[in-house]
Short mmCIF file of C-alpha atoms (C1' of nucleotides) in Angstrom, two decimals:
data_model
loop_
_atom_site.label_atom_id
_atom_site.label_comp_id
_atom_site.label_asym_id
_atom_site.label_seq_id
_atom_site.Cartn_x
_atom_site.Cartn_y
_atom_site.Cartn_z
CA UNK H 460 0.00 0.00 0.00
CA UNK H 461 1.84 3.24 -1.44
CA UNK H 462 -0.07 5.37 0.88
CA UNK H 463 1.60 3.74 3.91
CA UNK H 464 4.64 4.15 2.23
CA UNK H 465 4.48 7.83 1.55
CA UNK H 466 3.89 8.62 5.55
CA UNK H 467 6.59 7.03 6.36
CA UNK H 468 8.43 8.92 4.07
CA UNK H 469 7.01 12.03 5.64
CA UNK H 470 7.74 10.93 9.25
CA UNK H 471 11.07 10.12 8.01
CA UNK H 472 11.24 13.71 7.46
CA UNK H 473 10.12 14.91 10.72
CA UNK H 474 7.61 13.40 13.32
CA UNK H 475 4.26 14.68 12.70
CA UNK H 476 0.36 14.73 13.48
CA UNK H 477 -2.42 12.93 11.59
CA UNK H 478 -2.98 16.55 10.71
CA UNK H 479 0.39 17.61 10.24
CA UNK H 480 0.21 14.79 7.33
CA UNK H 481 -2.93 16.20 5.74
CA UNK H 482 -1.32 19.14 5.46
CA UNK H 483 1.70 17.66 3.58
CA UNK H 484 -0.96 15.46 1.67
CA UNK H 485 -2.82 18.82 0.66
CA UNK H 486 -0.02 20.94 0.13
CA UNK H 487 3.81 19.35 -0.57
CA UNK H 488 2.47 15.97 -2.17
CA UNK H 489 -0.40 17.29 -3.69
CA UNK H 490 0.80 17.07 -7.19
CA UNK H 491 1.02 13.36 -7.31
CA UNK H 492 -0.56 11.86 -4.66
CA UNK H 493 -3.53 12.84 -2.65
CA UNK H 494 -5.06 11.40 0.44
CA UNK H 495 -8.61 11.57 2.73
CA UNK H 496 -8.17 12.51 6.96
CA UNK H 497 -9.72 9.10 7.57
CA UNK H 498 -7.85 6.98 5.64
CA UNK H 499 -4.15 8.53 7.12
CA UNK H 500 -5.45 8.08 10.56
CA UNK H 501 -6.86 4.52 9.58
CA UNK H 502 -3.04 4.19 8.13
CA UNK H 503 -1.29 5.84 11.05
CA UNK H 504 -3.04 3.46 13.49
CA UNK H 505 -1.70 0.11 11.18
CA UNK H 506 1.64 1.12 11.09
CA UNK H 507 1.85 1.60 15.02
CA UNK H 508 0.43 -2.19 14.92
CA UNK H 509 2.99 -3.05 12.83
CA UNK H 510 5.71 -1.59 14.42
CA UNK H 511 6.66 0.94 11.95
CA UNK H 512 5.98 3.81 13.62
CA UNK H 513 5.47 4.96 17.75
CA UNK H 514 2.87 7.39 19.20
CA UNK H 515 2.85 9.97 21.73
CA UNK H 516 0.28 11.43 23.15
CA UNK H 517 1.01 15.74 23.61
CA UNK H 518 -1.38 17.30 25.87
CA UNK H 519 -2.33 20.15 24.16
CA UNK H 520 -2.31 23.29 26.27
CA UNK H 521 -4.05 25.64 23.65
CA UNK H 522 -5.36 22.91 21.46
CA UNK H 523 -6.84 19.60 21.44
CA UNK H 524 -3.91 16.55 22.46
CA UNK H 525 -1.39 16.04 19.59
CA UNK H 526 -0.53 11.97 19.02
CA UNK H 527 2.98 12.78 17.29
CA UNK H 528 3.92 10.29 15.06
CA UNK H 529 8.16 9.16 14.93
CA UNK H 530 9.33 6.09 12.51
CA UNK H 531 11.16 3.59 14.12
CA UNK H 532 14.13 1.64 12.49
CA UNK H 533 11.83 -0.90 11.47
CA UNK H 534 9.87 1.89 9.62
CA UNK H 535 13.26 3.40 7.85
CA UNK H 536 14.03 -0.53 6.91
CA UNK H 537 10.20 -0.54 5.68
CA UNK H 538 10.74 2.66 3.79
CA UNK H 539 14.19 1.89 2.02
CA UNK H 540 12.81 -1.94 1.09
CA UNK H 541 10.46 0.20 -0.67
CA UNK H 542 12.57 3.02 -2.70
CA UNK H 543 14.82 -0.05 -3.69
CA UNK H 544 12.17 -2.67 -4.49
CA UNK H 545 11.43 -3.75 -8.13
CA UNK H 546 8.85 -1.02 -9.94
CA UNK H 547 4.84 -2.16 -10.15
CA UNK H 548 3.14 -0.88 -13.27
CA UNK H 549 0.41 1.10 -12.44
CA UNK H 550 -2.68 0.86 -14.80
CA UNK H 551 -3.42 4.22 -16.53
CA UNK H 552 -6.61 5.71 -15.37
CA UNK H 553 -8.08 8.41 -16.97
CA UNK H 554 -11.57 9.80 -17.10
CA UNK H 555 -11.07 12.64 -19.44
CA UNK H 556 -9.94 10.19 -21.88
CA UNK H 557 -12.24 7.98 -21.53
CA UNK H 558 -15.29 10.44 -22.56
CA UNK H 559 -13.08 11.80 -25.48
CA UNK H 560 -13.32 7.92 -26.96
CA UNK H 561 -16.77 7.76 -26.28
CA UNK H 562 -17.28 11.07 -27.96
CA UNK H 563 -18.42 10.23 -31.26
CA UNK H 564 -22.05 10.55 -30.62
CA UNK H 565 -21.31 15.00 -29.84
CA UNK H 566 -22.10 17.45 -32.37
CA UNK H 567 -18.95 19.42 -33.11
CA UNK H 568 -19.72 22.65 -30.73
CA UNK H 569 -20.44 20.01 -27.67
CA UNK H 570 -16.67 18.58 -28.52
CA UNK H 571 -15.60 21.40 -28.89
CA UNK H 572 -16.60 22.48 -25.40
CA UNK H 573 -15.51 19.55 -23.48
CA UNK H 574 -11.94 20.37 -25.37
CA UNK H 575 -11.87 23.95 -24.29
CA UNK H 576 -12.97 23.09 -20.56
CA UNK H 577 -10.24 20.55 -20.20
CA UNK H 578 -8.08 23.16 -22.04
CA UNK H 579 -8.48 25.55 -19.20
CA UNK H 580 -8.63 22.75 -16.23
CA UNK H 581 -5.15 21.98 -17.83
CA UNK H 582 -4.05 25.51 -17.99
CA UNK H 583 -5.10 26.18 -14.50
CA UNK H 584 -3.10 23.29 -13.31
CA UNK H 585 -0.01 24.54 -15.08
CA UNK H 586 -0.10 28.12 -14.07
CA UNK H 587 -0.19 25.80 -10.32
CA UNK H 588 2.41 23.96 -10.49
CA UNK H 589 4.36 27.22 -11.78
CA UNK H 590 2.86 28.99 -8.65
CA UNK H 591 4.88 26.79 -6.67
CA UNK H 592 8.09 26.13 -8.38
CA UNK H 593 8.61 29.94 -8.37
CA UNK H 594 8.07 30.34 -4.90
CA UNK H 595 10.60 27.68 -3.99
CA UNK H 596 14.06 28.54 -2.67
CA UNK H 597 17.03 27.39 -5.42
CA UNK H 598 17.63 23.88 -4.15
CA UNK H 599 20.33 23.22 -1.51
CA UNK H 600 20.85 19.66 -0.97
CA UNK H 601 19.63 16.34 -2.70
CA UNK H 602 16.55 15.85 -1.38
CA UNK H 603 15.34 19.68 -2.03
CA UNK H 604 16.75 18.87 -5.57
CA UNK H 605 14.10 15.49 -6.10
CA UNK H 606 11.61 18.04 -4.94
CA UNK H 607 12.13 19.86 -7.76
CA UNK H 608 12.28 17.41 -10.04
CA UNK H 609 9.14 15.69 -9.24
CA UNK H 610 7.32 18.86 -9.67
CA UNK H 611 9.05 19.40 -13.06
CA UNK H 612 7.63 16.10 -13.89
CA UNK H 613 4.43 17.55 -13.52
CA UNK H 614 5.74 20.63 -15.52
CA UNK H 615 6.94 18.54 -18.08
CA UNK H 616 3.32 16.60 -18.80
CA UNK H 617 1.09 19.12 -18.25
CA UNK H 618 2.87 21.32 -21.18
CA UNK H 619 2.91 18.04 -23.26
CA UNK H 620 -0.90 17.92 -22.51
CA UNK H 621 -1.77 20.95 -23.74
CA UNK H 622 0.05 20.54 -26.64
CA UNK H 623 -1.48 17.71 -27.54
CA UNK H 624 -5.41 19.56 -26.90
CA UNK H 625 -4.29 22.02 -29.66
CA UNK H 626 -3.61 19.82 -31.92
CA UNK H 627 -6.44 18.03 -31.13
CA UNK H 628 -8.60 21.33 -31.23
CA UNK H 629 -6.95 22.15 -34.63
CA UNK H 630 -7.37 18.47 -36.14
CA UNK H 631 -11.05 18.22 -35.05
CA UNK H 632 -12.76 21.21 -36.44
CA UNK I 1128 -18.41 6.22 -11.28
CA UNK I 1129 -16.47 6.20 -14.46
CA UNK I 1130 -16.62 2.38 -15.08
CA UNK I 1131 -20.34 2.19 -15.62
CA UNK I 1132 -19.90 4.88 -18.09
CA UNK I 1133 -17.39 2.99 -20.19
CA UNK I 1134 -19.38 0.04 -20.09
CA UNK I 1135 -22.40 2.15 -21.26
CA UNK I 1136 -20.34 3.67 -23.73
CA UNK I 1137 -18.80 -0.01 -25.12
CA UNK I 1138 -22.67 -1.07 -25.13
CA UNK I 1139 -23.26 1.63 -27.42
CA UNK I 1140 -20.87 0.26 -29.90
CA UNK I 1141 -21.89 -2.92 -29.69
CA UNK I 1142 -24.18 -5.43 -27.72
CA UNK I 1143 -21.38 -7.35 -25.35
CA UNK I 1144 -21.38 -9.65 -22.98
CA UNK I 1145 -19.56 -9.56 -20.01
CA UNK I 1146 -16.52 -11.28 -21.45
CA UNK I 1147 -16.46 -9.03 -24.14
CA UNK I 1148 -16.26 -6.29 -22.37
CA UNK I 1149 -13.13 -7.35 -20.38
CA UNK I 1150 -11.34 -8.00 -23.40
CA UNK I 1151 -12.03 -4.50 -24.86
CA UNK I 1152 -10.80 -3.45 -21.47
CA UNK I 1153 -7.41 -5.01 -22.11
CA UNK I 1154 -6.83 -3.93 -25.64
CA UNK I 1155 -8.60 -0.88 -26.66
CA UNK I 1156 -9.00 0.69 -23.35
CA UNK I 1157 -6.86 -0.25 -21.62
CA UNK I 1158 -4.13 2.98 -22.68
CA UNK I 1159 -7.06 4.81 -20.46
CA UNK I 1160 -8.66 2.79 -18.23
CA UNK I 1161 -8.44 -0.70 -16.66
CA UNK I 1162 -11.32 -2.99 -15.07
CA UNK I 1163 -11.19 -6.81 -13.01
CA UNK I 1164 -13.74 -9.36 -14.02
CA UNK I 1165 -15.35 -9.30 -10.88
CA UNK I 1166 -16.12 -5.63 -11.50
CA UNK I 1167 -17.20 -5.67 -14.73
CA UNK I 1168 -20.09 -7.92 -13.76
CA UNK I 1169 -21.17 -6.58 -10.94
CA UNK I 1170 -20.94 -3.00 -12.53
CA UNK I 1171 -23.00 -4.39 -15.32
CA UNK I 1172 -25.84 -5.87 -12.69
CA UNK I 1173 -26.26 -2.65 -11.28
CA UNK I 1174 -26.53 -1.28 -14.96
CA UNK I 1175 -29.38 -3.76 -15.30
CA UNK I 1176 -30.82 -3.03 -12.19
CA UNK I 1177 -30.91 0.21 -12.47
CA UNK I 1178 -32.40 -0.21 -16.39
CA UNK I 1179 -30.05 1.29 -18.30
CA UNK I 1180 -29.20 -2.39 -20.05
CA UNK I 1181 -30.85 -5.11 -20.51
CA UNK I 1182 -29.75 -9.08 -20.93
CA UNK I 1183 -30.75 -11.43 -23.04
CA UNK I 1184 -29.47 -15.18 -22.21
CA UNK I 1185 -28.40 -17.11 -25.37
CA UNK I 1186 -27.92 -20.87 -24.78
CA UNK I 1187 -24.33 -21.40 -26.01
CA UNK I 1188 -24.07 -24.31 -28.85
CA UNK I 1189 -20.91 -24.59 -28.29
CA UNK I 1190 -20.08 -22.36 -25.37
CA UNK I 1191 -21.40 -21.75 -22.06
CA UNK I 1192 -24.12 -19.23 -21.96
CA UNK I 1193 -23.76 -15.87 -22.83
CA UNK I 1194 -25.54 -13.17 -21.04
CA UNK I 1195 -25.83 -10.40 -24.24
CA UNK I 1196 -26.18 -6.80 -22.70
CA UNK I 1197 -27.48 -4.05 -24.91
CA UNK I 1198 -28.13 -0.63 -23.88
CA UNK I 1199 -31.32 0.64 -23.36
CA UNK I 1200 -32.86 4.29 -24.69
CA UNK I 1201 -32.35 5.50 -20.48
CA UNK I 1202 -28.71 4.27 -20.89
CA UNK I 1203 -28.21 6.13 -23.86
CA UNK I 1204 -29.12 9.27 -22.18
CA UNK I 1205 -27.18 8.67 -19.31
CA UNK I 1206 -24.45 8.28 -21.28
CA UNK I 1207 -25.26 11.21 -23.23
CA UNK I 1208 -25.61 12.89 -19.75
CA UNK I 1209 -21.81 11.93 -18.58
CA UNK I 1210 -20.51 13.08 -22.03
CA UNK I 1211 -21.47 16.54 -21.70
CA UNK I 1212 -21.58 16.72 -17.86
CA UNK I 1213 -18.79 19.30 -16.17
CA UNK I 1214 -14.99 18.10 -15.98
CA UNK I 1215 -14.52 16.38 -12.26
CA UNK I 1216 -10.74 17.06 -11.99
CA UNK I 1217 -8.92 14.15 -10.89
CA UNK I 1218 -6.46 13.71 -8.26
CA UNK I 1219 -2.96 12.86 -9.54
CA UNK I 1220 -1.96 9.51 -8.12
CA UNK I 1221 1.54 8.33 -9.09
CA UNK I 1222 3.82 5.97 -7.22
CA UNK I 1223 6.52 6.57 -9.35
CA UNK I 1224 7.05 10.25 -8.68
CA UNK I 1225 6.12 9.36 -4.60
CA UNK I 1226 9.35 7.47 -4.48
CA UNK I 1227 11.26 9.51 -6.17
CA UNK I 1228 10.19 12.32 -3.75
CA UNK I 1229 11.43 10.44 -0.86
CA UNK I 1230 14.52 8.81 -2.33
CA UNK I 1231 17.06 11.59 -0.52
CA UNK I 1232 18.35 8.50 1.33
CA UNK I 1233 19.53 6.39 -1.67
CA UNK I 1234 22.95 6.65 -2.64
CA UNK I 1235 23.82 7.75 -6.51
CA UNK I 1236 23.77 4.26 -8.08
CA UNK I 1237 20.72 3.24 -6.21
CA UNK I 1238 18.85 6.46 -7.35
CA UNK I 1239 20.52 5.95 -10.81
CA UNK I 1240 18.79 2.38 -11.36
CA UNK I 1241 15.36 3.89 -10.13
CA UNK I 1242 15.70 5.86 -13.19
CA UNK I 1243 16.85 3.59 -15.26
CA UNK I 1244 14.47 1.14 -14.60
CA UNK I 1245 11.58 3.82 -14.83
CA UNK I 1246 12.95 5.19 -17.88
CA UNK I 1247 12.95 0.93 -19.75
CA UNK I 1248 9.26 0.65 -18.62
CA UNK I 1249 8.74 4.09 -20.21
CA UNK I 1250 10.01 3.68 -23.90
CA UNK I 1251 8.20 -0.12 -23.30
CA UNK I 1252 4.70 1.88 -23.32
CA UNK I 1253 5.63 3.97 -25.55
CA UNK I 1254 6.98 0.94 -27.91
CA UNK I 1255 3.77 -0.60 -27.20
CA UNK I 1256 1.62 2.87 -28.10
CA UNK I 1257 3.32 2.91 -31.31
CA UNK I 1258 2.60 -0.79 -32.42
CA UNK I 1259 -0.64 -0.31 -31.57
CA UNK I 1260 -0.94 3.42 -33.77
CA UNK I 1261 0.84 1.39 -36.64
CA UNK I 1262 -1.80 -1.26 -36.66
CA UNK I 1263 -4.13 0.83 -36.65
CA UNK I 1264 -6.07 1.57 -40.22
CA UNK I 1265 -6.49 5.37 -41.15
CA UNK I 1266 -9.50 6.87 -39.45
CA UNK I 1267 -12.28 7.03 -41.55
CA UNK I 1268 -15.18 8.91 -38.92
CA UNK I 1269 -15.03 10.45 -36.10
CA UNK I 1270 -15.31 8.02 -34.01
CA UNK I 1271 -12.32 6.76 -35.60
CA UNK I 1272 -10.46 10.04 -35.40
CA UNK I 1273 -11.28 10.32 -31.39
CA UNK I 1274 -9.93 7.10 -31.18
CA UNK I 1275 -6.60 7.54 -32.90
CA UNK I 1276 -6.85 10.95 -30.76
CA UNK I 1277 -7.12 9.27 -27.19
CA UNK I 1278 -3.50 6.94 -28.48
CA UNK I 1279 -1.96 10.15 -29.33
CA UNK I 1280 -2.02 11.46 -26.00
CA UNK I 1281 -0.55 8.62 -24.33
CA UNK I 1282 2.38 9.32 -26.98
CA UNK I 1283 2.83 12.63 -26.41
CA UNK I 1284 2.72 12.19 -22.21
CA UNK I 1285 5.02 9.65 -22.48
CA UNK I 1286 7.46 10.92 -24.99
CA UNK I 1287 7.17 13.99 -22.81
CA UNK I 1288 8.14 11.63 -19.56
CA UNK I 1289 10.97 10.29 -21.63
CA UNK I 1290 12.66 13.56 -21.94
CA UNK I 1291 11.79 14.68 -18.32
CA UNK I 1292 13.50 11.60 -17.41
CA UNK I 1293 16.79 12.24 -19.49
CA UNK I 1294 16.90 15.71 -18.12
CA UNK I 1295 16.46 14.44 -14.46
CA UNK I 1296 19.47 11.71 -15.45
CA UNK I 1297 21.39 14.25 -16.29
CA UNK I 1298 20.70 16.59 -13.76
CA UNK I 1299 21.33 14.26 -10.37
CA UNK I 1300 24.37 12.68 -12.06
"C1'" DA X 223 -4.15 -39.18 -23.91
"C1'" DT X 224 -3.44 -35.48 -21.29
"C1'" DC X 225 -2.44 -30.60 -20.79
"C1'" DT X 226 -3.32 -25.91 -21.79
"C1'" DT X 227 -5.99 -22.26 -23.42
"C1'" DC X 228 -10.24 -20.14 -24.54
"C1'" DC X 229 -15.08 -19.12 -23.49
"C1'" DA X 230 -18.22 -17.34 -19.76
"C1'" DT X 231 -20.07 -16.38 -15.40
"C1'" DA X 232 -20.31 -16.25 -10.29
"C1'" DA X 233 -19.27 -15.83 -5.31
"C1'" DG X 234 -16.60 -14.19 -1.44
"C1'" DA X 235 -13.14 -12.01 1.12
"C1'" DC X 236 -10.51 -8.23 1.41
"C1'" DT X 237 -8.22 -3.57 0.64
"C1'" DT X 238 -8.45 1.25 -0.55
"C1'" DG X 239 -10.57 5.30 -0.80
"C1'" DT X 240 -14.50 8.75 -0.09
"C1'" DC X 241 -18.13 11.22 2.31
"C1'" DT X 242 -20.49 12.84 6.29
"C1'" DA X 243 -20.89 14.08 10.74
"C1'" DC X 244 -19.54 14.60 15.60
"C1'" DT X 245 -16.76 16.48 19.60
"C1'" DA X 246 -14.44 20.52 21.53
"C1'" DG X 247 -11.54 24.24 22.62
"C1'" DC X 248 -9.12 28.31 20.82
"C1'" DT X 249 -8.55 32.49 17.83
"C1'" DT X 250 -10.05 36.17 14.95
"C1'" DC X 251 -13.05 39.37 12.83
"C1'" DG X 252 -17.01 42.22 12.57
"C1'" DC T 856 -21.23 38.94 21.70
"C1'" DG T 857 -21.58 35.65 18.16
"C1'" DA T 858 -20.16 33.52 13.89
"C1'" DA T 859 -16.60 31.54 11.39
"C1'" DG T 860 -12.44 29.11 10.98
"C1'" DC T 861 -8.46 26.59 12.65
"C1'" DT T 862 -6.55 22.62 15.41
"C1'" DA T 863 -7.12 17.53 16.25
"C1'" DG T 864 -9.02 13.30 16.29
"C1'" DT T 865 -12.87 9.65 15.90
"C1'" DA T 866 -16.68 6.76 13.92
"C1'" DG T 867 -19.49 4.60 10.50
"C1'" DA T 868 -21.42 3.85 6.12
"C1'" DC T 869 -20.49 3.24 1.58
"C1'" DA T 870 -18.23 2.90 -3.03
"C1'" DA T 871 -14.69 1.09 -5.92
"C1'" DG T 872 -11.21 -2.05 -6.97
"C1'" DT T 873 -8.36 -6.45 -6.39
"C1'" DC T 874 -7.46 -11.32 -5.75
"C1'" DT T 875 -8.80 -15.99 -5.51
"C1'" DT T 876 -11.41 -19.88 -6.40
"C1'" DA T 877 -14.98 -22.63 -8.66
"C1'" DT T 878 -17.47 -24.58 -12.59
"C1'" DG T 879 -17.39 -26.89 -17.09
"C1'" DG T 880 -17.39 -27.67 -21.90
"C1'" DA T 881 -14.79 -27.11 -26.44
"C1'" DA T 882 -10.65 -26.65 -29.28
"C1'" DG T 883 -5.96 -27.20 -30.10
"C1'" DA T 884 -1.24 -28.69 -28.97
"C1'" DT T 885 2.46 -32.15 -27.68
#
DNA sequence: ATCTTCCATAAGACTTGTCTACTAGCTTCG
DNA sequence: CGAAGCTAGTAGACAAGTCTTATGGAAGAT
C-alpha cells in the first residue's frame, strides 16, 4: 500500500500529526498523490500495529492533544525496502480520456466544449504547479533537488498535454 | 463512477457480454482505463438493475451461456448525460514520482537504477503505443479520429516523460 | 491421452478510498 | 457577543477495486 509508504516517508522527514500529514498530503504531495483525513489516521493506526511507527500522546495546552507520530528503524528498513524494491506498473486511469473515446455521438460545438474546458482545467493546473516552483528557494541539498524534479515532472506533462489539446482542437474542427 | 460509463459507452458500440467487455478493457482501453472481471459484472448488474441495459441469455451451442447486454434508450441518455456533464478534476496519483520524492536516502547508483528502470518501462509503453498506432487503419469517422486521438495522448505524455527523465538523469548525475 | 488455453459467469473475502458528521476548545473578525 | 475558521481526532457507512477460487465444456497442442 503506497499510501503507507508515503507517511513514512514524511515521518522520516520529521515526526508529525495525523494533521500535520494532511497538510503535507494537501499541500507538498499534492501534485502526485492525494489522500482523505480518515484513511491517514486509519493508516497511522496500522503502522503503530505493525511496528513501523510509535505514538505519543502531547497534551495540548491551547489545542486539542497532539498523538505525534516518529518512525522507528523498522519503519526506515520498511521505507528503504520500498525506494529499492522492483517497480509495479500502475494501470493508466483516466476519465477525461475515456469520454473523449466515447465522444463520437457530440455534435462538433459540444466537442468542442468539453476540449476547451479541459483546455483551461489543464491551464489552471499549469499556471499551479508554476505557482509553486517559483516560490521555492534554489535547491540546496539532494533531497530539495528530487523536490524539484518531481514537480518538473508535472511541468513537463502538463505542457505536453496541452500541446497535444491544440492539436487536437486544430485536427477536429 | 467512471466504469459504468465505459461500459455504457462499449454497449453503445456494440451489444457485449460480459466477457467481451473485459477484453475490450485489455486492448482498446486499456491505454485509459483498466477494469477486473469481478467488477465488470457486478458494474454491469447494477446497470441492469438500475435499467439502463438489458440481458438477453443465449444458450451457447458450443459455449457456455452468454448473457448479451445491450443498452437501453435510459442508458443512452445517461451516457449522453456523462458526455457533456462538467470536468470532475482528478487527483494525480503516481507511485513513481512518490518514491522519487522520498529517495534523498539512496545513494547515486541506487537512485541511478530507479531511473533507469523507470525510464525501460517508459520507452516499453511507448513501444507498445506505437505498435498499436501502426496497426491501426487510417480513421475514416469520427469516431475513428477520437480514437486515434485518445492513443496520441498517451504518446505525447510519455514521450514527454521520456525527456523529463533524461533531463532528471542528467541533472542528479 | 493429457495438458493448456479459450469461453463465460459467479461468489466471497478483502483492501483502498471517499463522504459525512460529531466532539471541543481556541482564535479572529465584525 | 456571536459567527466563522483553525486545530485535532474519531466513527461509520459506503463505493470502488483487487485477488482468488470454482465450474465446465470445447478446441488445439504435444
Amino acid at each position: 500500500m503506497i499510501l503507507a509508504r508515503i507517511i513514512l516517508g514524511l515521518l522520516d522527514l520529521a515526526p508529525m500529526s495525523g494533521y500535520d500529514l494532511k497538510r503535507h498530503f494537501d499541500t507538498t504531495i499534492n501534485h502526485f498523490w492525494s489522500a482523505d483525513r480518515a484513511q491517514i489516521y486509519r493508516t497511522l493506526a496500522r503502522l503503530v500495529e505493525d511496528g513501523l511507527v510509535t505514538v505519543e500522546t502531547l497534551a495540548g495546552a491551547k489545542a486539542p492533544d497532539r498523538h505525534e507520530h516518529r518512525i522507528t528503524p523498522e519503519g526506515r528498513d520498511a521505507l528503504r525496502e520500498w525506494l529499492t524494491s522492483e517497480l509495479d506498473r500502475q494501470p493508466e486511469r483516466d476519465a477525461f480520456l475515456a469520454r473523449l473515446f466515447f465522444a463520437g455521438s457530440l455534435d462538433d460545438a459540444e466537442l468542442a466544449g468539453l476540449l476547451a474546458r479541459y483546455r483551461a482545467a489543464a491551464q489552471e493546473q499549469l499556471d499551479a504547479l508554476e505557482a509553486i516552483r517559483a516560490s521555492t528557494p534554489p535547491p540546496a541539498d539532494r533531497r530539495a533537488r528530487l523536490r524539484i524534479v518531481t514537480l518538473n515532472c508535472g511541468l513537463t506533462r502538463t505542457r505536453a498535454e496541452l500541446d497535444w489539446l491544440d492539436e487536437v482542437t486544430k485536427e477536429l474542427t
